[in-house]
Short mmCIF file of the C-alpha atoms (twelve columns), coordinates in Angstrom:
data_MODEL
# 
_entry.id   MODEL 
# 
loop_
_atom_site.group_PDB 
_atom_site.id 
_atom_site.type_symbol 
_atom_site.label_atom_id 
_atom_site.label_alt_id 
_atom_site.label_comp_id 
_atom_site.label_asym_id 
_atom_site.label_seq_id 
_atom_site.Cartn_x 
_atom_site.Cartn_y 
_atom_site.Cartn_z 
_atom_site.pdbx_PDB_model_num 
ATOM 1   C CA . MET A 1   -57.277 -13.023 119.234 1 
ATOM 2   C CA . ALA A 2   -55.753 -10.296 117.188 1 
ATOM 3   C CA . ASN A 3   -56.066 -8.572  113.662 1 
ATOM 4   C CA . PHE A 4   -53.729 -8.855  110.564 1 
ATOM 5   C CA . TYR A 5   -52.146 -5.620  112.314 1 
ATOM 6   C CA . SER A 6   -50.728 -8.234  114.935 1 
ATOM 7   C CA . ILE A 7   -47.465 -9.030  112.917 1 
ATOM 8   C CA . HIS A 8   -46.215 -5.262  112.758 1 
ATOM 9   C CA . SER A 9   -47.779 -4.634  116.245 1 
ATOM 10  C CA . VAL A 10  -45.640 -7.214  118.146 1 
ATOM 11  C CA . SER A 11  -42.565 -5.646  116.384 1 
ATOM 12  C CA . ASN A 12  -43.584 -2.347  116.861 1 
ATOM 13  C CA . SER A 13  -44.074 -3.399  120.775 1 
ATOM 14  C CA . ILE A 14  -41.001 -5.104  121.128 1 
ATOM 15  C CA . VAL A 15  -39.098 -1.644  119.782 1 
ATOM 16  C CA . GLN A 16  -41.329 0.700   122.126 1 
ATOM 17  C CA . PHE A 17  -40.516 -1.535  125.120 1 
ATOM 18  C CA . LEU A 18  -36.770 -0.990  124.688 1 
ATOM 19  C CA . ARG A 19  -36.871 2.633   123.818 1 
ATOM 20  C CA . ASN A 20  -39.082 3.169   126.870 1 
ATOM 21  C CA . ALA A 21  -36.572 0.815   129.386 1 
ATOM 22  C CA . TYR A 22  -33.542 2.060   128.075 1 
ATOM 23  C CA . PRO A 23  -31.468 3.713   130.915 1 
ATOM 24  C CA . GLN A 24  -30.599 7.366   130.903 1 
ATOM 25  C CA . GLU A 25  -26.966 6.275   132.295 1 
ATOM 26  C CA . LEU A 26  -26.808 4.221   129.367 1 
ATOM 27  C CA . HIS A 27  -28.296 7.116   127.048 1 
ATOM 28  C CA . GLU A 28  -25.752 9.628   128.323 1 
ATOM 29  C CA . VAL A 29  -22.832 7.149   127.437 1 
ATOM 30  C CA . HIS A 30  -24.056 5.153   124.359 1 
ATOM 31  C CA . PRO A 31  -27.414 7.601   122.870 1 
ATOM 32  C CA . CYS A 32  -29.531 5.008   120.811 1 
ATOM 33  C CA . ASP A 33  -32.029 4.870   118.447 1 
ATOM 34  C CA . PHE A 34  -34.254 2.034   118.581 1 
ATOM 35  C CA . ARG A 35  -36.004 0.894   114.777 1 
ATOM 36  C CA . VAL A 36  -38.072 -1.981  113.731 1 
ATOM 37  C CA . VAL A 37  -36.416 -2.429  110.020 1 
ATOM 38  C CA . SER A 38  -37.705 -4.207  106.538 1 
ATOM 39  C CA . SER A 39  -35.645 -6.118  104.071 1 
ATOM 40  C CA . GLY A 40  -35.868 -2.863  101.748 1 
ATOM 41  C CA . GLU A 41  -34.935 -0.802  104.577 1 
ATOM 42  C CA . LEU A 42  -31.906 -2.956  105.225 1 
ATOM 43  C CA . ALA A 43  -30.835 -2.695  101.533 1 
ATOM 44  C CA . GLU A 44  -30.874 0.871   100.939 1 
ATOM 45  C CA . ASP A 45  -28.123 3.154   102.619 1 
ATOM 46  C CA . THR A 46  -27.915 2.263   106.328 1 
ATOM 47  C CA . ASP A 47  -25.254 4.800   106.592 1 
ATOM 48  C CA . ASP A 48  -27.595 7.058   108.992 1 
ATOM 49  C CA . PHE A 49  -28.232 4.371   112.066 1 
ATOM 50  C CA . ASN A 50  -25.236 5.540   113.222 1 
ATOM 51  C CA . THR A 51  -26.328 3.670   116.685 1 
ATOM 52  C CA . THR A 52  -29.330 1.937   116.663 1 
ATOM 53  C CA . VAL A 53  -30.890 -1.783  117.474 1 
ATOM 54  C CA . THR A 54  -32.862 -3.033  114.892 1 
ATOM 55  C CA . LEU A 55  -35.542 -5.454  114.383 1 
ATOM 56  C CA . TYR A 56  -36.121 -7.110  111.688 1 
ATOM 57  C CA . LEU A 57  -38.483 -9.866  111.167 1 
ATOM 58  C CA . TYR A 58  -36.979 -12.522 108.455 1 
ATOM 59  C CA . ARG A 59  -39.108 -15.288 109.217 1 
ATOM 60  C CA . THR A 60  -42.970 -16.152 109.536 1 
ATOM 61  C CA . THR A 61  -44.072 -20.053 110.450 1 
ATOM 62  C CA . ILE A 62  -47.020 -21.621 111.626 1 
ATOM 63  C CA . ASN A 63  -46.735 -22.514 115.282 1 
ATOM 64  C CA . GLU A 64  -47.117 -26.187 115.515 1 
ATOM 65  C CA . HIS A 65  -48.411 -26.529 118.912 1 
ATOM 66  C CA . VAL A 66  -51.627 -24.832 118.313 1 
ATOM 67  C CA . ARG A 67  -52.409 -24.314 114.627 1 
ATOM 68  C CA . ASN A 68  -55.493 -26.321 115.288 1 
ATOM 69  C CA . VAL A 69  -56.398 -25.207 118.570 1 
ATOM 70  C CA . SER A 70  -59.989 -23.044 118.655 1 
ATOM 71  C CA . SER A 71  -61.118 -20.407 120.005 1 
ATOM 72  C CA . PHE A 72  -61.719 -20.237 124.141 1 
ATOM 73  C CA . LYS A 73  -63.889 -17.627 124.287 1 
ATOM 74  C CA . SER A 74  -66.535 -18.761 122.120 1 
ATOM 75  C CA . PRO A 75  -66.893 -22.945 122.356 1 
ATOM 76  C CA . GLY A 76  -69.668 -22.287 119.168 1 
ATOM 77  C CA . ASP A 77  -67.297 -21.169 116.871 1 
ATOM 78  C CA . SER A 78  -66.098 -23.626 114.830 1 
ATOM 79  C CA . SER A 79  -63.420 -21.385 112.782 1 
ATOM 80  C CA . VAL A 80  -59.948 -22.148 114.144 1 
ATOM 81  C CA . PRO A 81  -57.275 -18.683 114.408 1 
ATOM 82  C CA . LEU A 82  -54.505 -18.745 112.350 1 
ATOM 83  C CA . SER A 83  -51.722 -19.342 114.918 1 
ATOM 84  C CA . VAL A 84  -47.835 -17.890 113.992 1 
ATOM 85  C CA . ASP A 85  -44.473 -17.585 115.332 1 
ATOM 86  C CA . LEU A 86  -42.318 -14.699 114.352 1 
ATOM 87  C CA . HIS A 87  -38.547 -15.046 113.701 1 
ATOM 88  C CA . LEU A 88  -37.067 -11.868 114.296 1 
ATOM 89  C CA . MET A 89  -33.594 -10.335 114.511 1 
ATOM 90  C CA . VAL A 90  -32.311 -7.808  116.972 1 
ATOM 91  C CA . SER A 91  -29.235 -5.869  115.120 1 
ATOM 92  C CA . THR A 92  -27.048 -3.742  116.748 1 
ATOM 93  C CA . TRP A 93  -25.305 -1.077  114.750 1 
ATOM 94  C CA . ALA A 94  -22.746 1.076   116.243 1 
ATOM 95  C CA . ASN A 95  -18.953 2.585   115.778 1 
ATOM 96  C CA . SER A 96  -17.147 1.132   118.824 1 
ATOM 97  C CA . ALA A 97  -16.729 -2.150  119.874 1 
ATOM 98  C CA . ALA A 98  -17.681 -0.772  123.517 1 
ATOM 99  C CA . ALA A 99  -21.256 0.444   122.266 1 
ATOM 100 C CA . GLU A 100 -22.520 -2.411  120.334 1 
ATOM 101 C CA . HIS A 101 -21.448 -4.684  123.162 1 
ATOM 102 C CA . THR A 102 -22.991 -2.808  125.747 1 
ATOM 103 C CA . ILE A 103 -26.241 -2.283  123.827 1 
ATOM 104 C CA . CYS A 104 -26.204 -5.672  122.693 1 
ATOM 105 C CA . ALA A 105 -25.665 -7.175  126.273 1 
ATOM 106 C CA . TRP A 106 -28.384 -4.753  127.732 1 
ATOM 107 C CA . VAL A 107 -30.924 -5.453  125.038 1 
ATOM 108 C CA . MET A 108 -30.757 -8.946  125.520 1 
ATOM 109 C CA . ARG A 109 -30.822 -8.770  129.699 1 
ATOM 110 C CA . GLN A 110 -33.976 -6.863  128.877 1 
ATOM 111 C CA . LEU A 111 -35.609 -9.464  126.731 1 
ATOM 112 C CA . HIS A 112 -34.687 -12.231 129.058 1 
ATOM 113 C CA . GLN A 113 -36.307 -10.526 132.213 1 
ATOM 114 C CA . HIS A 114 -39.683 -9.562  130.662 1 
ATOM 115 C CA . PRO A 115 -40.428 -12.422 128.159 1 
ATOM 116 C CA . ILE A 116 -44.141 -12.023 127.848 1 
ATOM 117 C CA . MET A 117 -45.833 -9.235  126.775 1 
ATOM 118 C CA . ASP A 118 -49.797 -9.225  126.999 1 
ATOM 119 C CA . ILE A 119 -52.539 -6.494  126.607 1 
ATOM 120 C CA . SER A 120 -50.713 -4.147  128.445 1 
ATOM 121 C CA . SER A 121 -47.508 -4.243  126.719 1 
ATOM 122 C CA . LEU A 122 -48.843 -4.570  122.794 1 
ATOM 123 C CA . THR A 123 -49.834 -2.052  120.894 1 
ATOM 124 C CA . ASP A 124 -53.146 -1.033  119.759 1 
ATOM 125 C CA . GLU A 125 -52.978 -1.555  116.532 1 
ATOM 126 C CA . GLY A 126 -52.834 -5.260  116.856 1 
ATOM 127 C CA . GLY A 127 -56.943 -5.936  117.978 1 
ATOM 128 C CA . TRP A 128 -55.451 -7.579  120.802 1 
ATOM 129 C CA . SER A 129 -57.700 -9.280  123.574 1 
ATOM 130 C CA . THR A 130 -57.464 -9.923  127.148 1 
ATOM 131 C CA . ASP A 131 -56.117 -13.623 126.737 1 
ATOM 132 C CA . ASP A 132 -53.487 -12.918 124.116 1 
ATOM 133 C CA . VAL A 133 -50.344 -13.398 125.217 1 
ATOM 134 C CA . VAL A 134 -46.766 -13.115 123.506 1 
ATOM 135 C CA . HIS A 135 -43.511 -14.859 124.389 1 
ATOM 136 C CA . ILE A 136 -39.907 -13.640 123.059 1 
ATOM 137 C CA . ILE A 137 -37.699 -16.393 123.852 1 
ATOM 138 C CA . PRO A 138 -34.309 -16.866 122.185 1 
ATOM 139 C CA . ALA A 139 -34.072 -18.718 119.331 1 
ATOM 140 C CA . GLU A 140 -30.829 -20.694 117.946 1 
ATOM 141 C CA . ILE A 141 -29.685 -19.977 114.689 1 
ATOM 142 C CA . SER A 142 -26.760 -21.493 112.667 1 
ATOM 143 C CA . ASN A 143 -24.025 -19.093 112.070 1 
ATOM 144 C CA . GLU A 144 -24.682 -20.593 108.170 1 
ATOM 145 C CA . ASP A 145 -28.054 -19.159 108.009 1 
ATOM 146 C CA . LEU A 146 -27.218 -15.894 109.899 1 
ATOM 147 C CA . MET A 147 -24.770 -15.151 107.160 1 
ATOM 148 C CA . ARG A 148 -26.786 -16.312 104.563 1 
ATOM 149 C CA . ILE A 149 -29.635 -13.812 105.957 1 
ATOM 150 C CA . TRP A 150 -26.940 -11.165 106.180 1 
ATOM 151 C CA . ASP A 151 -25.568 -12.483 102.543 1 
ATOM 152 C CA . ALA A 152 -29.405 -11.529 101.075 1 
ATOM 153 C CA . ILE A 153 -29.433 -7.917  102.612 1 
ATOM 154 C CA . ALA A 154 -26.899 -5.604  101.448 1 
ATOM 155 C CA . PRO A 155 -25.280 -4.396  104.440 1 
ATOM 156 C CA . TYR A 156 -22.221 -5.608  105.785 1 
ATOM 157 C CA . TYR A 157 -22.833 -8.186  108.822 1 
ATOM 158 C CA . ARG A 158 -23.594 -6.502  112.460 1 
ATOM 159 C CA . LEU A 159 -23.560 -8.056  115.799 1 
ATOM 160 C CA . SER A 160 -27.396 -9.734  115.929 1 
ATOM 161 C CA . VAL A 161 -29.206 -12.085 118.396 1 
ATOM 162 C CA . SER A 162 -32.254 -14.122 117.327 1 
ATOM 163 C CA . TYR A 163 -35.585 -14.432 118.790 1 
ATOM 164 C CA . ILE A 164 -39.029 -16.164 118.043 1 
ATOM 165 C CA . ALA A 165 -42.235 -14.042 119.396 1 
ATOM 166 C CA . ARG A 166 -44.575 -16.993 120.104 1 
ATOM 167 C CA . VAL A 167 -47.509 -17.905 119.679 1 
ATOM 168 C CA . VAL A 168 -49.136 -15.011 117.619 1 
ATOM 169 C CA . ARG A 169 -52.816 -15.755 117.460 1 
ATOM 170 C CA . ILE A 170 -54.389 -14.075 114.276 1 
ATOM 171 C CA . ASP A 171 -58.315 -14.172 114.196 1 
ATOM 172 C CA . THR A 172 -60.340 -15.665 111.245 1 
ATOM 173 C CA . ASP A 173 -63.473 -14.675 109.824 1 
ATOM 174 C CA . PRO A 174 -66.345 -16.246 111.625 1 
ATOM 175 C CA . SER A 175 -67.982 -19.023 110.526 1 
ATOM 176 C CA . GLU A 176 -71.485 -19.003 108.916 1 
ATOM 177 C CA . THR A 177 -72.070 -22.333 110.006 1 
ATOM 178 C CA . GLY A 178 -72.340 -23.453 113.395 1 
ATOM 179 C CA . MET A 179 -70.921 -26.849 114.573 1 
ATOM 180 C CA . PRO A 180 -71.687 -29.928 113.251 1 
ATOM 181 C CA . VAL A 181 -75.251 -31.542 113.951 1 
ATOM 182 C CA . VAL A 182 -75.025 -35.433 115.014 1 
ATOM 183 C CA . ALA A 183 -77.994 -37.305 114.261 1 
ATOM 184 C CA . THR A 184 -78.331 -41.063 115.743 1 
ATOM 185 C CA . ARG A 185 -81.282 -43.218 115.401 1 
ATOM 186 C CA . TYR A 186 -82.023 -45.749 117.961 1 
ATOM 187 C CA . GLN A 187 -83.843 -49.007 117.022 1 
ATOM 188 C CA . TYR A 188 -85.065 -51.415 119.314 1 
ATOM 189 C CA . ALA A 189 -86.546 -55.118 118.397 1 
ATOM 190 C CA . SER A 190 -88.381 -57.302 120.372 1 
ATOM 191 C CA . GLY A 191 -86.128 -60.055 122.192 1 
ATOM 192 C CA . GLN A 192 -88.467 -63.333 120.281 1 
ATOM 193 C CA . ASP A 193 -87.810 -64.592 117.305 1 
ATOM 194 C CA . GLU A 194 -91.064 -64.633 114.834 1 
# 
C-alpha cells in the first residue's frame, strides 16, 4: 500500500511511461510533450501546450469493491486502507488533425497494451510496496459529462479519452489496539434435577 502521494504518483507514472515509450520515428513527424495538469493550469493560458498530451485527474472515488478489505501483509492489524479509483482524462493538444489523431491513437494503443502498473513502473514518491498493482482501464463517459468538464475549465474542447486507474490503496495510520478479544463462558450443569 502507498502513502498519500500515491494519487500524484499514478499520474506521474503514466506520463513518464508515455514519454519514455514515445517512438523516435513518431517524434520526428510529430514532436510531442507529455504533462500532468491541474484544473488551475487548464484554466490559465494553454497556448504554450503546442503539441502535448495532458493527463488531467477530474474525479476521485472510493472503490466500491475493496473499500473494506484489510491489509494482506499484517492480518493482525485492523486498519483498513483507503481504496480509491482515479478518473483521468487524456487530451491531445495539436495544431493539425493528423498529429492529434495519430498521437491519440498511439496513446490509446499504449494504454491498451500496458494496462497494469506495479512497483517497477510506479514512481517512488508514492511509497509503493511489492504487492501494489494499479490497473488502467478505459472508462465510458457520456458526451454530456465530457462537455460539462470542458465547460467548467476554460480552454476549448480537445480530443479526449477517459480512463480509470483502479485500485490505489492508501495506507491509514496503524490502529493502536489489536483485534477485539472474544471471550465465551461455558457452564456445565449436571443432567440430574435436584
